[in-house]
Amino acid sequence: MFASLGFLFAILSIARCVPVQQAASRDKVLLVSFDGFRWNYDQDVDTPNLDAMAAEGVKARYMTPAFVTLTSPCHFTLLTGKYLENHGVIHNMWFNTSTGVKMPYYVTQGIDSWWDNGSLPIWITAQRQGLKTGSIYFPGGKAKYQGEEVYMKLVEPPIFNYSNEVNWRQNIDTVMEWFTVKNLDFIALYFGEPDSTGHKYGPESEQRKAIVSQVDRTIGYLRRRIRESGLEPNLNLIITSDHGMETVIKDKEVHIGAVENFTFSDIQFELLDYGPNGLLIPKEGKLEHVYSVLKNAHPKLHVYKKEEFPKRFHYANNPRITPLLMYSDPGYVIHGRFKVQFNKGEHGFDNEAMNMKTIFRAVGPAFKQGLLAEPFESVNVYALLCELLGIVPEPNDGSLEVLRPLLRECPADGCGNTDI
Ligand SMILES: *[C@@H]1O[C@H](CO)[C@@H](O)[C@H](O)[C@H]1NC(C)=O
Ligand SMILES: *[C@@H]1O[C@H](CO)[C@@H](O)[C@H](O)[C@H]1NC(C)=O
Ligand SMILES: *[C@@H]1O[C@H](CO)[C@@H](O)[C@H](O)[C@H]1NC(C)=O
Ligand SMILES: *[C@@H]1O[C@H](CO)[C@@H](O)[C@H](O)[C@H]1NC(C)=O
Ligand SMILES: [Zn+2]
């Protein structure tokens, strides 16, 4: 204990002696994601810490995620500023359409080639420009990109209780240590709630309200630790999420296996039973037939040929998307051969549906105080992160201009990092 304190003081005093230019006041950034935090979850729960953060910083009315509204794809949009069709992480599951092999969320985190598909997450871009970065449980944080990986990382254990508040506080303490002792510039921190509870009990449940209270307590703890660590004057804190949550409707369900004249013997590859999204490759010569039997099979089901998928989703124009794809309306999940989905809450739906919208909050030296911002799309967060870190972004689908109104006015000689 005393030894490690001594070590900490030693590091801090060394840090104080480095030349001013090098120790320059590059502000740090902490990006926090609470998975599946719907935009209005703070409206039926007392959230004093989120409210204080809004009063001292910026709160967006809501943020529109990318489509499909799934965890890994939407987090990768935050990290790259690209829509799914442009970053390639089009699903939570890795799959091979020739062999039919599919890997679940956790395994897919470790498959480099799934993530490293031509786009660099902000960690790597920042490191190439001389910064130090970290990731705690953040989707995409386990993979290597062009052989490079985030400098400091914690990866979720395979069997993991997402709601353990003790673990949440330990991870926050780790973030503080990485900023103060390891002098990291950027850390992305992920929590698997309120998503897990929203799936299990539904977004309108008492359990969901209780976990939102826990999220709020955790934000209180986080901001207290930021103050105690002396980081408050030069840390920009962003709290956001990947998507919202919708109550699953259990009658008149969409069941592909039960559609008249449809047979799985016409199908070469299928990815179904994953909320409201489906991917299909019909066998040679069967595409028109499969399309014609599915397209009007259910009033809540939308089936498209890849080229005809609505452009507003920015989803289908990618080699990983199959010749046929489908999605269903809010509340309806797509069952395949058998009914194997039993969640009470689900996401993956149209990103224009209000229940898929999510949160964006920010506080720190770069942000205005007490601003309620108009809604924006999550592809724009990346450009903001790059601006805050003073790094040159990779090509992306967002624009700094969209979020510039959140930032304080800059003096004539520039805004902190931008000149470094
Ligand atoms: C899928 O599997 C086939 C056959 O094993 C292999 O040739 C191909 O490279 C694999 N594709 C991907 C993307 O892993
Ligand atoms: C992206 O992945 C697909 C296969 O899933 C592959 O064909 C393509 O070459 C990859 N692109 C890049 C830039 O890695
Ligand atoms: C997860 O942890 C929380 C808090 O420690 C506990 O209340 C809950 O029962 C745990 N859940 C499981 C499935 O172990
Ligand atoms: C199913 O196929 C049969 C035989 O071709 C046809 O008569 C019937 O109209 C089809 N039903 C639907 C819903 O397409
Ligand atoms: Zn999620």
Short mmCIF file of C-alpha atoms and ligand atoms in Angstrom, two decimals:
data_model
loop_
_atom_site.label_atom_id
_atom_site.label_comp_id
_atom_site.label_asym_id
_atom_site.label_seq_id
_atom_site.Cartn_x
_atom_site.Cartn_y
_atom_site.Cartn_z
CA MET A 1 0.00 0.00 0.00
CA PHE A 2 2.65 2.54 1.13
CA ALA A 3 5.07 1.26 -1.46
CA SER A 4 2.55 1.81 -4.24
CA LEU A 5 1.68 5.28 -2.93
CA GLY A 6 5.38 6.14 -2.97
CA PHE A 7 5.56 4.89 -6.51
CA LEU A 8 2.60 7.06 -7.45
CA PHE A 9 4.21 10.17 -5.95
CA ALA A 10 7.46 9.39 -7.72
CA ILE A 11 5.67 9.16 -11.06
CA LEU A 12 3.73 12.34 -10.39
CA SER A 13 6.85 14.30 -9.49
CA ILE A 14 8.68 13.03 -12.56
CA ALA A 15 5.70 14.12 -14.59
CA ARG A 16 5.95 17.60 -13.10
CA CYS A 17 9.62 17.92 -14.14
CA VAL A 18 9.19 17.12 -17.82
CA PRO A 19 9.52 20.10 -20.14
CA VAL A 20 6.38 22.15 -20.48
CA GLN A 21 5.90 21.42 -24.17
CA GLN A 22 5.86 17.69 -23.58
CA ALA A 23 3.65 17.79 -20.50
CA ALA A 24 1.53 20.30 -22.42
CA SER A 25 -2.05 20.59 -21.40
CA ARG A 26 -3.45 18.02 -23.75
CA ASP A 27 -6.86 17.37 -22.30
CA LYS A 28 -7.81 13.75 -21.70
CA VAL A 29 -10.99 12.06 -22.88
CA LEU A 30 -13.04 9.33 -21.20
CA LEU A 31 -15.71 7.72 -23.39
CA VAL A 32 -18.19 5.69 -21.34
CA SER A 33 -20.87 3.43 -22.80
CA PHE A 34 -23.73 1.98 -20.79
CA ASP A 35 -25.08 -0.62 -23.22
CA GLY A 36 -28.75 -0.32 -24.21
CA PHE A 37 -29.45 2.92 -22.32
CA ARG A 38 -32.61 4.14 -24.08
CA TRP A 39 -32.85 7.93 -24.56
CA ASN A 40 -35.68 8.35 -22.04
CA TYR A 41 -34.62 5.94 -19.26
CA ASP A 42 -33.96 8.94 -17.00
CA GLN A 43 -37.59 10.10 -17.20
CA ASP A 44 -39.19 7.55 -14.85
CA VAL A 45 -36.26 7.10 -12.44
CA ASP A 46 -34.67 9.60 -10.06
CA THR A 47 -31.23 10.28 -11.58
CA PRO A 48 -29.56 13.06 -9.55
CA ASN A 49 -26.09 12.39 -10.93
CA LEU A 50 -27.13 12.39 -14.59
CA ASP A 51 -29.12 15.56 -13.89
CA ALA A 52 -26.10 17.25 -12.28
CA MET A 53 -23.97 16.28 -15.25
CA ALA A 54 -26.55 17.79 -17.64
CA ALA A 55 -26.62 21.03 -15.62
CA GLU A 56 -22.82 21.29 -15.67
CA GLY A 57 -22.37 20.11 -19.26
CA VAL A 58 -24.24 19.08 -22.38
CA LYS A 59 -27.21 16.76 -22.78
CA ALA A 60 -28.53 15.78 -26.21
CA ARG A 61 -32.29 15.27 -26.36
CA TYR A 62 -31.33 11.90 -27.86
CA MET A 63 -28.83 10.32 -30.22
CA THR A 64 -29.75 8.24 -33.29
CA PRO A 65 -27.65 5.08 -33.52
CA ALA A 66 -26.53 3.44 -36.74
CA PHE A 67 -28.49 0.49 -38.25
CA VAL A 68 -28.58 -2.40 -37.38
CA THR A 69 -29.00 -1.28 -33.79
CA LEU A 70 -26.78 -4.05 -32.36
CA THR A 71 -23.98 -3.77 -29.81
CA SER A 72 -20.73 -4.46 -31.67
CA PRO A 73 -21.75 -2.69 -34.90
CA CYS A 74 -22.97 0.44 -33.10
CA HIS A 75 -19.94 0.65 -30.81
CA PHE A 76 -17.70 0.35 -33.86
CA THR A 77 -19.57 3.28 -35.38
CA LEU A 78 -18.69 5.34 -32.27
CA LEU A 79 -15.03 4.32 -32.66
CA THR A 80 -14.75 4.92 -36.44
CA GLY A 81 -17.41 7.48 -37.36
CA LYS A 82 -18.67 5.15 -40.10
CA TYR A 83 -21.96 3.48 -40.90
CA LEU A 84 -21.99 -0.32 -40.82
CA GLU A 85 -21.75 -0.77 -44.59
CA ASN A 86 -18.54 1.26 -44.50
CA HIS A 87 -16.83 -0.26 -41.43
CA GLY A 88 -17.82 -3.88 -42.07
CA VAL A 89 -18.80 -4.94 -38.52
CA ILE A 90 -22.33 -5.66 -39.69
CA HIS A 91 -23.43 -8.03 -36.91
CA ASN A 92 -22.61 -9.13 -33.36
CA MET A 93 -21.84 -12.58 -34.77
CA TRP A 94 -18.97 -13.61 -36.98
CA PHE A 95 -20.11 -16.01 -39.70
CA ASN A 96 -18.82 -17.87 -42.70
CA THR A 97 -21.39 -18.25 -45.46
CA SER A 98 -19.56 -21.20 -47.10
CA THR A 99 -19.28 -23.38 -44.01
CA GLY A 100 -22.32 -22.04 -42.14
CA VAL A 101 -20.19 -21.58 -39.00
CA LYS A 102 -21.34 -18.73 -36.71
CA MET A 103 -19.69 -17.44 -33.57
CA PRO A 104 -21.46 -15.72 -30.68
CA TYR A 105 -20.76 -12.18 -29.43
CA TYR A 106 -18.02 -13.10 -26.98
CA VAL A 107 -16.00 -15.28 -29.38
CA THR A 108 -16.41 -12.70 -32.16
CA GLN A 109 -14.68 -10.11 -29.94
CA GLY A 110 -11.48 -12.10 -30.45
CA ILE A 111 -11.66 -12.58 -34.23
CA ASP A 112 -9.32 -9.91 -35.59
CA SER A 113 -10.39 -10.29 -39.22
CA TRP A 114 -14.01 -9.48 -38.32
CA TRP A 115 -13.09 -6.10 -36.83
CA ASP A 116 -10.06 -5.24 -38.95
CA ASN A 117 -11.94 -4.83 -42.22
CA GLY A 118 -10.42 -1.63 -43.58
CA SER A 119 -11.33 0.84 -40.80
CA LEU A 120 -9.19 1.91 -37.85
CA PRO A 121 -10.81 2.57 -34.47
CA ILE A 122 -9.81 5.80 -32.75
CA TRP A 123 -7.43 4.00 -30.36
CA ILE A 124 -5.07 3.05 -33.19
CA THR A 125 -5.30 6.41 -34.96
CA ALA A 126 -4.53 8.22 -31.68
CA GLN A 127 -1.58 5.93 -30.94
CA ARG A 128 -0.12 6.50 -34.39
CA GLN A 129 -0.22 10.22 -33.58
CA GLY A 130 1.66 9.78 -30.30
CA LEU A 131 -1.13 9.37 -27.77
CA LYS A 132 -1.69 6.58 -25.26
CA THR A 133 -5.04 4.83 -25.16
CA GLY A 134 -6.94 2.24 -23.15
CA SER A 135 -10.05 0.07 -23.30
CA ILE A 136 -12.01 -1.60 -20.54
CA TYR A 137 -14.44 -4.22 -21.90
CA PHE A 138 -15.24 -1.96 -24.89
CA PRO A 139 -16.50 -3.84 -27.97
CA GLY A 140 -13.65 -3.98 -30.51
CA GLY A 141 -11.01 -3.51 -27.81
CA LYS A 142 -9.79 -7.09 -27.93
CA ALA A 143 -8.92 -7.13 -31.66
CA LYS A 144 -5.74 -6.20 -33.52
CA TYR A 145 -5.93 -3.72 -36.39
CA GLN A 146 -3.24 -3.95 -39.06
CA GLY A 147 -1.23 -5.73 -36.35
CA GLU A 148 -1.70 -2.94 -33.77
CA GLU A 149 -3.81 -2.97 -30.63
CA VAL A 150 -4.91 -0.63 -27.88
CA TYR A 151 -2.02 -0.03 -25.43
CA MET A 152 -3.78 -0.85 -22.12
CA LYS A 153 -6.81 -3.12 -22.07
CA LEU A 154 -9.07 -5.21 -19.90
CA VAL A 155 -11.14 -7.81 -21.73
CA GLU A 156 -14.41 -9.22 -20.40
CA PRO A 157 -14.12 -12.68 -18.88
CA PRO A 158 -16.10 -15.37 -20.79
CA ILE A 159 -18.64 -15.84 -18.01
CA PHE A 160 -19.44 -12.49 -16.59
CA ASN A 161 -22.09 -10.90 -14.37
CA TYR A 162 -22.76 -7.56 -16.05
CA SER A 163 -24.57 -6.00 -13.11
CA ASN A 164 -21.97 -6.33 -10.35
CA GLU A 165 -21.60 -2.82 -8.93
CA VAL A 166 -18.38 -3.73 -7.10
CA ASN A 167 -16.79 -4.65 -10.43
CA TRP A 168 -18.10 -1.39 -11.97
CA ARG A 169 -16.30 0.62 -9.27
CA GLN A 170 -13.11 -1.41 -9.65
CA ASN A 171 -13.08 -0.62 -13.36
CA ILE A 172 -13.56 3.08 -12.63
CA ASP A 173 -10.64 2.95 -10.18
CA THR A 174 -8.56 1.30 -12.92
CA VAL A 175 -9.46 4.12 -15.32
CA MET A 176 -8.27 6.69 -12.74
CA GLU A 177 -4.99 4.82 -12.31
CA TRP A 178 -4.43 4.59 -16.07
CA PHE A 179 -5.00 8.34 -16.45
CA THR A 180 -2.87 9.43 -13.47
CA VAL A 181 -0.12 6.79 -13.22
CA LYS A 182 0.14 5.58 -16.83
CA ASN A 183 -0.74 9.01 -18.24
CA LEU A 184 -3.13 7.70 -20.87
CA ASP A 185 -4.87 10.30 -23.05
CA PHE A 186 -7.99 8.38 -24.06
CA ILE A 187 -9.90 5.53 -22.45
CA ALA A 188 -13.09 3.80 -23.61
CA LEU A 189 -15.02 2.18 -20.75
CA TYR A 190 -17.95 -0.21 -21.29
CA PHE A 191 -20.73 -1.47 -19.03
CA GLY A 192 -23.10 -4.26 -20.15
CA GLU A 193 -26.09 -2.67 -18.39
CA PRO A 194 -28.88 -1.61 -18.60
CA ASP A 195 -28.92 -3.83 -21.73
CA SER A 196 -28.87 -7.20 -19.96
CA THR A 197 -31.67 -6.27 -17.59
CA GLY A 198 -33.68 -4.67 -20.42
CA HIS A 199 -33.48 -7.92 -22.42
CA LYS A 200 -34.37 -10.15 -19.50
CA TYR A 201 -37.17 -8.21 -17.83
CA GLY A 202 -38.23 -5.72 -20.53
CA PRO A 203 -37.64 -1.96 -20.76
CA GLU A 204 -40.76 -1.05 -18.76
CA SER A 205 -39.94 -3.33 -15.80
CA GLU A 206 -39.08 -2.37 -12.21
CA GLN A 207 -35.80 -4.26 -12.65
CA ARG A 208 -34.83 -1.91 -15.48
CA LYS A 209 -35.61 1.10 -13.30
CA ALA A 210 -33.44 -0.35 -10.51
CA ILE A 211 -30.48 -0.87 -12.83
CA VAL A 212 -30.82 2.70 -14.15
CA SER A 213 -30.55 3.86 -10.51
CA GLN A 214 -27.38 1.78 -10.26
CA VAL A 215 -26.04 3.42 -13.44
CA ASP A 216 -26.78 6.83 -11.93
CA ARG A 217 -24.98 5.95 -8.65
CA THR A 218 -22.05 4.78 -10.74
CA ILE A 219 -21.92 8.08 -12.61
CA GLY A 220 -21.86 9.81 -9.20
CA TYR A 221 -18.97 7.58 -8.13
CA LEU A 222 -17.14 8.20 -11.41
CA ARG A 223 -17.39 11.98 -11.18
CA ARG A 224 -16.28 11.92 -7.51
CA ARG A 225 -13.23 9.82 -8.43
CA ILE A 226 -12.44 12.22 -11.30
CA ARG A 227 -12.44 15.13 -8.80
CA GLU A 228 -10.42 13.23 -6.18
CA SER A 229 -7.84 12.27 -8.82
CA GLY A 230 -7.34 15.91 -9.78
CA LEU A 231 -8.51 15.18 -13.32
CA GLU A 232 -11.55 17.43 -13.44
CA PRO A 233 -9.91 20.53 -15.04
CA ASN A 234 -8.49 18.62 -17.99
CA LEU A 235 -10.74 15.61 -18.56
CA ASN A 236 -13.63 15.63 -20.99
CA LEU A 237 -16.15 12.97 -20.01
CA ILE A 238 -18.67 11.60 -22.52
CA ILE A 239 -21.42 9.21 -21.44
CA THR A 240 -23.28 7.54 -24.27
CA SER A 241 -24.60 4.19 -25.47
CA ASP A 242 -25.15 2.02 -28.53
CA HIS A 243 -28.97 1.71 -28.92
CA GLY A 244 -32.25 1.67 -26.98
CA MET A 245 -34.65 -1.16 -26.07
CA GLU A 246 -38.13 -2.24 -27.18
CA THR A 247 -40.72 -4.50 -25.51
CA VAL A 248 -41.08 -7.76 -27.46
CA ILE A 249 -44.58 -8.53 -28.78
CA LYS A 250 -45.44 -12.20 -28.27
CA ASP A 251 -48.50 -12.65 -30.47
CA LYS A 252 -48.77 -12.92 -34.27
CA GLU A 253 -45.03 -13.57 -34.25
CA VAL A 254 -42.82 -13.67 -37.34
CA HIS A 255 -41.82 -17.29 -37.88
CA ILE A 256 -39.93 -17.91 -41.13
CA GLY A 257 -40.10 -21.72 -40.75
CA ALA A 258 -43.92 -21.56 -40.80
CA VAL A 259 -44.28 -19.41 -43.94
CA GLU A 260 -46.33 -21.11 -46.64
CA ASN A 261 -44.22 -22.50 -49.51
CA PHE A 262 -40.97 -21.58 -47.75
CA THR A 263 -38.52 -24.39 -47.05
CA PHE A 264 -35.07 -24.30 -45.49
CA SER A 265 -33.97 -26.79 -48.13
CA ASP A 266 -33.90 -23.80 -50.53
CA ILE A 267 -31.43 -22.00 -48.25
CA GLN A 268 -27.64 -22.28 -48.33
CA PHE A 269 -26.91 -19.97 -45.39
CA GLU A 270 -29.10 -18.32 -42.78
CA LEU A 271 -28.54 -15.98 -39.87
CA LEU A 272 -31.91 -15.74 -38.10
CA ASP A 273 -33.09 -15.91 -34.48
CA TYR A 274 -31.18 -12.74 -33.62
CA GLY A 275 -33.80 -10.14 -32.73
CA PRO A 276 -35.42 -8.36 -35.68
CA ASN A 277 -32.66 -8.87 -38.28
CA GLY A 278 -32.05 -11.70 -40.72
CA LEU A 279 -29.56 -12.61 -43.45
CA LEU A 280 -30.22 -15.32 -46.08
CA ILE A 281 -28.40 -16.88 -49.03
CA PRO A 282 -30.78 -18.98 -51.14
CA LYS A 283 -29.32 -21.93 -53.02
CA GLU A 284 -28.37 -21.43 -56.65
CA GLY A 285 -31.44 -20.55 -58.74
CA LYS A 286 -33.74 -20.18 -55.69
CA LEU A 287 -33.41 -16.48 -54.96
CA GLU A 288 -36.51 -15.31 -56.85
CA HIS A 289 -38.66 -18.06 -55.36
CA VAL A 290 -37.52 -17.49 -51.77
CA TYR A 291 -37.91 -13.75 -52.18
CA SER A 292 -41.44 -14.09 -53.58
CA VAL A 293 -42.67 -16.37 -50.78
CA LEU A 294 -41.14 -14.24 -48.00
CA LYS A 295 -41.73 -10.69 -49.14
CA ASN A 296 -45.42 -10.55 -48.21
CA ALA A 297 -45.35 -13.31 -45.61
CA HIS A 298 -46.06 -11.10 -42.58
CA PRO A 299 -47.26 -7.48 -42.33
CA LYS A 300 -44.46 -6.63 -39.84
CA LEU A 301 -41.68 -8.29 -41.85
CA HIS A 302 -39.66 -6.47 -44.54
CA VAL A 303 -37.67 -8.63 -46.94
CA TYR A 304 -35.34 -7.13 -49.55
CA LYS A 305 -32.88 -8.08 -52.19
CA LYS A 306 -29.54 -6.60 -51.18
CA GLU A 307 -29.53 -3.97 -53.96
CA GLU A 308 -33.03 -2.79 -53.03
CA PHE A 309 -32.49 -2.38 -49.30
CA PRO A 310 -33.42 1.21 -48.29
CA LYS A 311 -30.36 3.44 -48.64
CA ARG A 312 -31.22 5.47 -45.54
CA PHE A 313 -30.00 2.57 -43.37
CA HIS A 314 -26.46 2.73 -44.81
CA TYR A 315 -26.30 -1.00 -44.15
CA ALA A 316 -26.53 -3.25 -47.21
CA ASN A 317 -23.75 -1.92 -49.43
CA ASN A 318 -21.06 -4.21 -48.03
CA PRO A 319 -19.60 -7.52 -49.28
CA ARG A 320 -20.58 -9.19 -46.00
CA ILE A 321 -24.30 -8.58 -46.59
CA THR A 322 -26.11 -11.57 -48.14
CA PRO A 323 -28.28 -11.45 -51.32
CA LEU A 324 -31.48 -11.44 -49.23
CA LEU A 325 -31.94 -9.60 -45.95
CA MET A 326 -34.83 -8.72 -43.69
CA TYR A 327 -35.90 -6.74 -40.68
CA SER A 328 -39.13 -6.51 -38.71
CA ASP A 329 -41.10 -3.65 -37.20
CA PRO A 330 -40.60 -2.52 -33.59
CA GLY A 331 -41.57 -5.25 -31.12
CA TYR A 332 -41.42 -8.18 -33.57
CA VAL A 333 -38.44 -10.51 -33.58
CA ILE A 334 -37.72 -12.96 -36.41
CA HIS A 335 -37.88 -16.67 -35.55
CA GLY A 336 -36.17 -19.12 -37.92
CA ARG A 337 -36.63 -22.90 -37.84
CA PHE A 338 -37.84 -22.97 -34.24
CA LYS A 339 -38.79 -20.39 -31.65
CA VAL A 340 -35.67 -19.93 -29.57
CA GLN A 341 -35.96 -16.25 -28.59
CA PHE A 342 -37.54 -15.59 -25.21
CA ASN A 343 -36.30 -12.11 -24.25
CA LYS A 344 -38.84 -9.58 -23.01
CA GLY A 345 -36.82 -6.70 -24.45
CA GLU A 346 -34.96 -6.46 -27.76
CA HIS A 347 -33.08 -4.06 -30.05
CA GLY A 348 -31.79 -4.22 -33.62
CA PHE A 349 -34.86 -2.38 -34.97
CA ASP A 350 -35.10 0.61 -37.33
CA ASN A 351 -32.90 3.38 -35.97
CA GLU A 352 -35.70 5.89 -36.65
CA ALA A 353 -37.96 4.14 -34.08
CA MET A 354 -37.93 6.28 -30.93
CA ASN A 355 -37.28 3.30 -28.67
CA MET A 356 -33.97 2.66 -30.47
CA LYS A 357 -32.70 6.18 -29.71
CA THR A 358 -30.06 6.47 -27.06
CA ILE A 359 -28.25 8.98 -24.82
CA PHE A 360 -25.38 11.41 -25.21
CA ARG A 361 -24.07 13.47 -22.28
CA ALA A 362 -20.77 15.31 -21.90
CA VAL A 363 -19.02 17.44 -19.32
CA GLY A 364 -15.54 18.93 -19.09
CA PRO A 365 -13.40 21.90 -20.07
CA ALA A 366 -14.31 21.68 -23.78
CA PHE A 367 -18.08 21.59 -23.31
CA LYS A 368 -20.68 24.25 -22.78
CA GLN A 369 -22.58 24.26 -19.51
CA GLY A 370 -26.29 23.57 -19.19
CA LEU A 371 -26.84 23.05 -22.92
CA LEU A 372 -29.74 20.89 -24.15
CA ALA A 373 -28.61 19.92 -27.65
CA GLU A 374 -30.77 18.87 -30.58
CA PRO A 375 -30.61 15.18 -31.63
CA PHE A 376 -27.82 13.96 -33.92
CA GLU A 377 -26.53 10.72 -35.43
CA SER A 378 -23.88 8.65 -33.66
CA VAL A 379 -21.56 8.72 -36.73
CA ASN A 380 -20.66 12.26 -35.65
CA VAL A 381 -19.20 11.32 -32.25
CA TYR A 382 -15.88 10.14 -33.74
CA ALA A 383 -15.05 13.54 -35.27
CA LEU A 384 -15.76 15.14 -31.89
CA LEU A 385 -13.46 12.68 -30.09
CA CYS A 386 -10.66 13.44 -32.58
CA GLU A 387 -11.15 17.17 -32.06
CA LEU A 388 -11.04 16.79 -28.26
CA LEU A 389 -7.84 14.74 -28.53
CA GLY A 390 -6.26 17.04 -31.10
CA ILE A 391 -5.71 14.25 -33.62
CA VAL A 392 -6.34 14.04 -37.36
CA PRO A 393 -9.33 11.77 -38.05
CA GLU A 394 -9.44 8.97 -40.59
CA PRO A 395 -11.97 9.43 -43.42
CA ASN A 396 -15.44 8.91 -41.92
CA ASP A 397 -19.17 9.44 -42.44
CA GLY A 398 -19.64 12.09 -39.74
CA SER A 399 -18.83 15.75 -39.39
CA LEU A 400 -17.40 17.85 -36.60
CA GLU A 401 -19.71 20.68 -37.67
CA VAL A 402 -22.71 18.74 -36.33
CA LEU A 403 -21.33 18.68 -32.77
CA ARG A 404 -19.33 21.89 -32.76
CA PRO A 405 -22.27 23.75 -31.14
CA LEU A 406 -21.66 21.60 -28.03
CA LEU A 407 -18.18 23.05 -27.59
CA ARG A 408 -17.24 26.26 -25.83
CA GLU A 409 -16.22 29.13 -28.06
CA CYS A 410 -12.49 29.13 -28.73
CA PRO A 411 -10.23 32.09 -28.15
CA ALA A 412 -8.65 33.60 -31.28
CA ASP A 413 -5.41 31.64 -30.77
CA GLY A 414 -7.19 28.30 -30.91
CA CYS A 415 -8.73 25.77 -28.58
CA GLY A 416 -6.27 23.87 -26.39
CA ASN A 417 -5.32 20.74 -28.23
CA THR A 418 -6.07 21.82 -31.76
CA ASP A 419 -2.71 23.59 -32.02
CA ILE A 420 -0.56 20.77 -30.67
C1 LIG B 1 -15.00 -19.54 -45.05
O1 LIG B 1 -14.69 -20.87 -45.14
C2 LIG B 1 -14.10 -21.25 -46.39
C3 LIG B 1 -14.01 -22.76 -46.44
O2 LIG B 1 -13.36 -23.26 -45.31
C4 LIG B 1 -12.76 -20.56 -46.52
O3 LIG B 1 -12.18 -20.88 -47.76
C5 LIG B 1 -12.98 -19.06 -46.43
O4 LIG B 1 -11.74 -18.40 -46.44
C6 LIG B 1 -13.73 -18.69 -45.16
N1 LIG B 1 -14.07 -17.28 -45.20
C7 LIG B 1 -13.89 -16.47 -44.16
C8 LIG B 1 -14.32 -15.06 -44.34
O5 LIG B 1 -13.40 -16.85 -43.11
C1 LIG B 2 -13.51 -7.42 -45.38
O1 LIG B 2 -13.98 -8.74 -45.15
C2 LIG B 2 -14.37 -9.44 -46.35
C3 LIG B 2 -14.84 -10.83 -45.99
O2 LIG B 2 -15.70 -10.82 -44.90
C4 LIG B 2 -13.19 -9.57 -47.28
O3 LIG B 2 -13.62 -10.16 -48.48
C5 LIG B 2 -12.62 -8.20 -47.56
O4 LIG B 2 -11.45 -8.35 -48.32
C6 LIG B 2 -12.27 -7.50 -46.25
N1 LIG B 2 -11.78 -6.15 -46.57
C7 LIG B 2 -10.73 -5.61 -45.95
C8 LIG B 2 -10.33 -4.26 -46.41
O5 LIG B 2 -10.18 -6.14 -45.01
C1 LIG B 3 -24.92 -10.39 -10.35
O1 LIG B 3 -24.43 -9.53 -9.35
C2 LIG B 3 -25.44 -8.85 -8.64
C3 LIG B 3 -24.79 -7.86 -7.70
O2 LIG B 3 -23.65 -8.39 -7.12
C4 LIG B 3 -26.32 -9.87 -7.91
O3 LIG B 3 -27.35 -9.21 -7.21
C5 LIG B 3 -26.92 -10.82 -8.94
O4 LIG B 3 -27.66 -11.82 -8.29
C6 LIG B 3 -25.83 -11.45 -9.78
N1 LIG B 3 -26.46 -12.22 -10.85
C7 LIG B 3 -26.10 -13.46 -11.14
C8 LIG B 3 -26.83 -14.11 -12.27
O5 LIG B 3 -25.22 -14.06 -10.52
C1 LIG B 4 -47.95 -21.99 -52.57
O1 LIG B 4 -47.67 -22.77 -53.69
C2 LIG B 4 -48.82 -23.30 -54.31
C3 LIG B 4 -48.38 -24.23 -55.42
O2 LIG B 4 -47.50 -23.57 -56.29
C4 LIG B 4 -49.69 -22.14 -54.82
O3 LIG B 4 -50.88 -22.65 -55.39
C5 LIG B 4 -50.04 -21.23 -53.67
O4 LIG B 4 -50.73 -20.10 -54.13
C6 LIG B 4 -48.79 -20.78 -52.96
N1 LIG B 4 -49.11 -19.99 -51.80
C7 LIG B 4 -48.59 -18.80 -51.54
C8 LIG B 4 -49.04 -18.10 -50.31
O5 LIG B 4 -47.72 -18.32 -52.27
ZN ZN B 5 -25.88 -3.13 -26.94
#
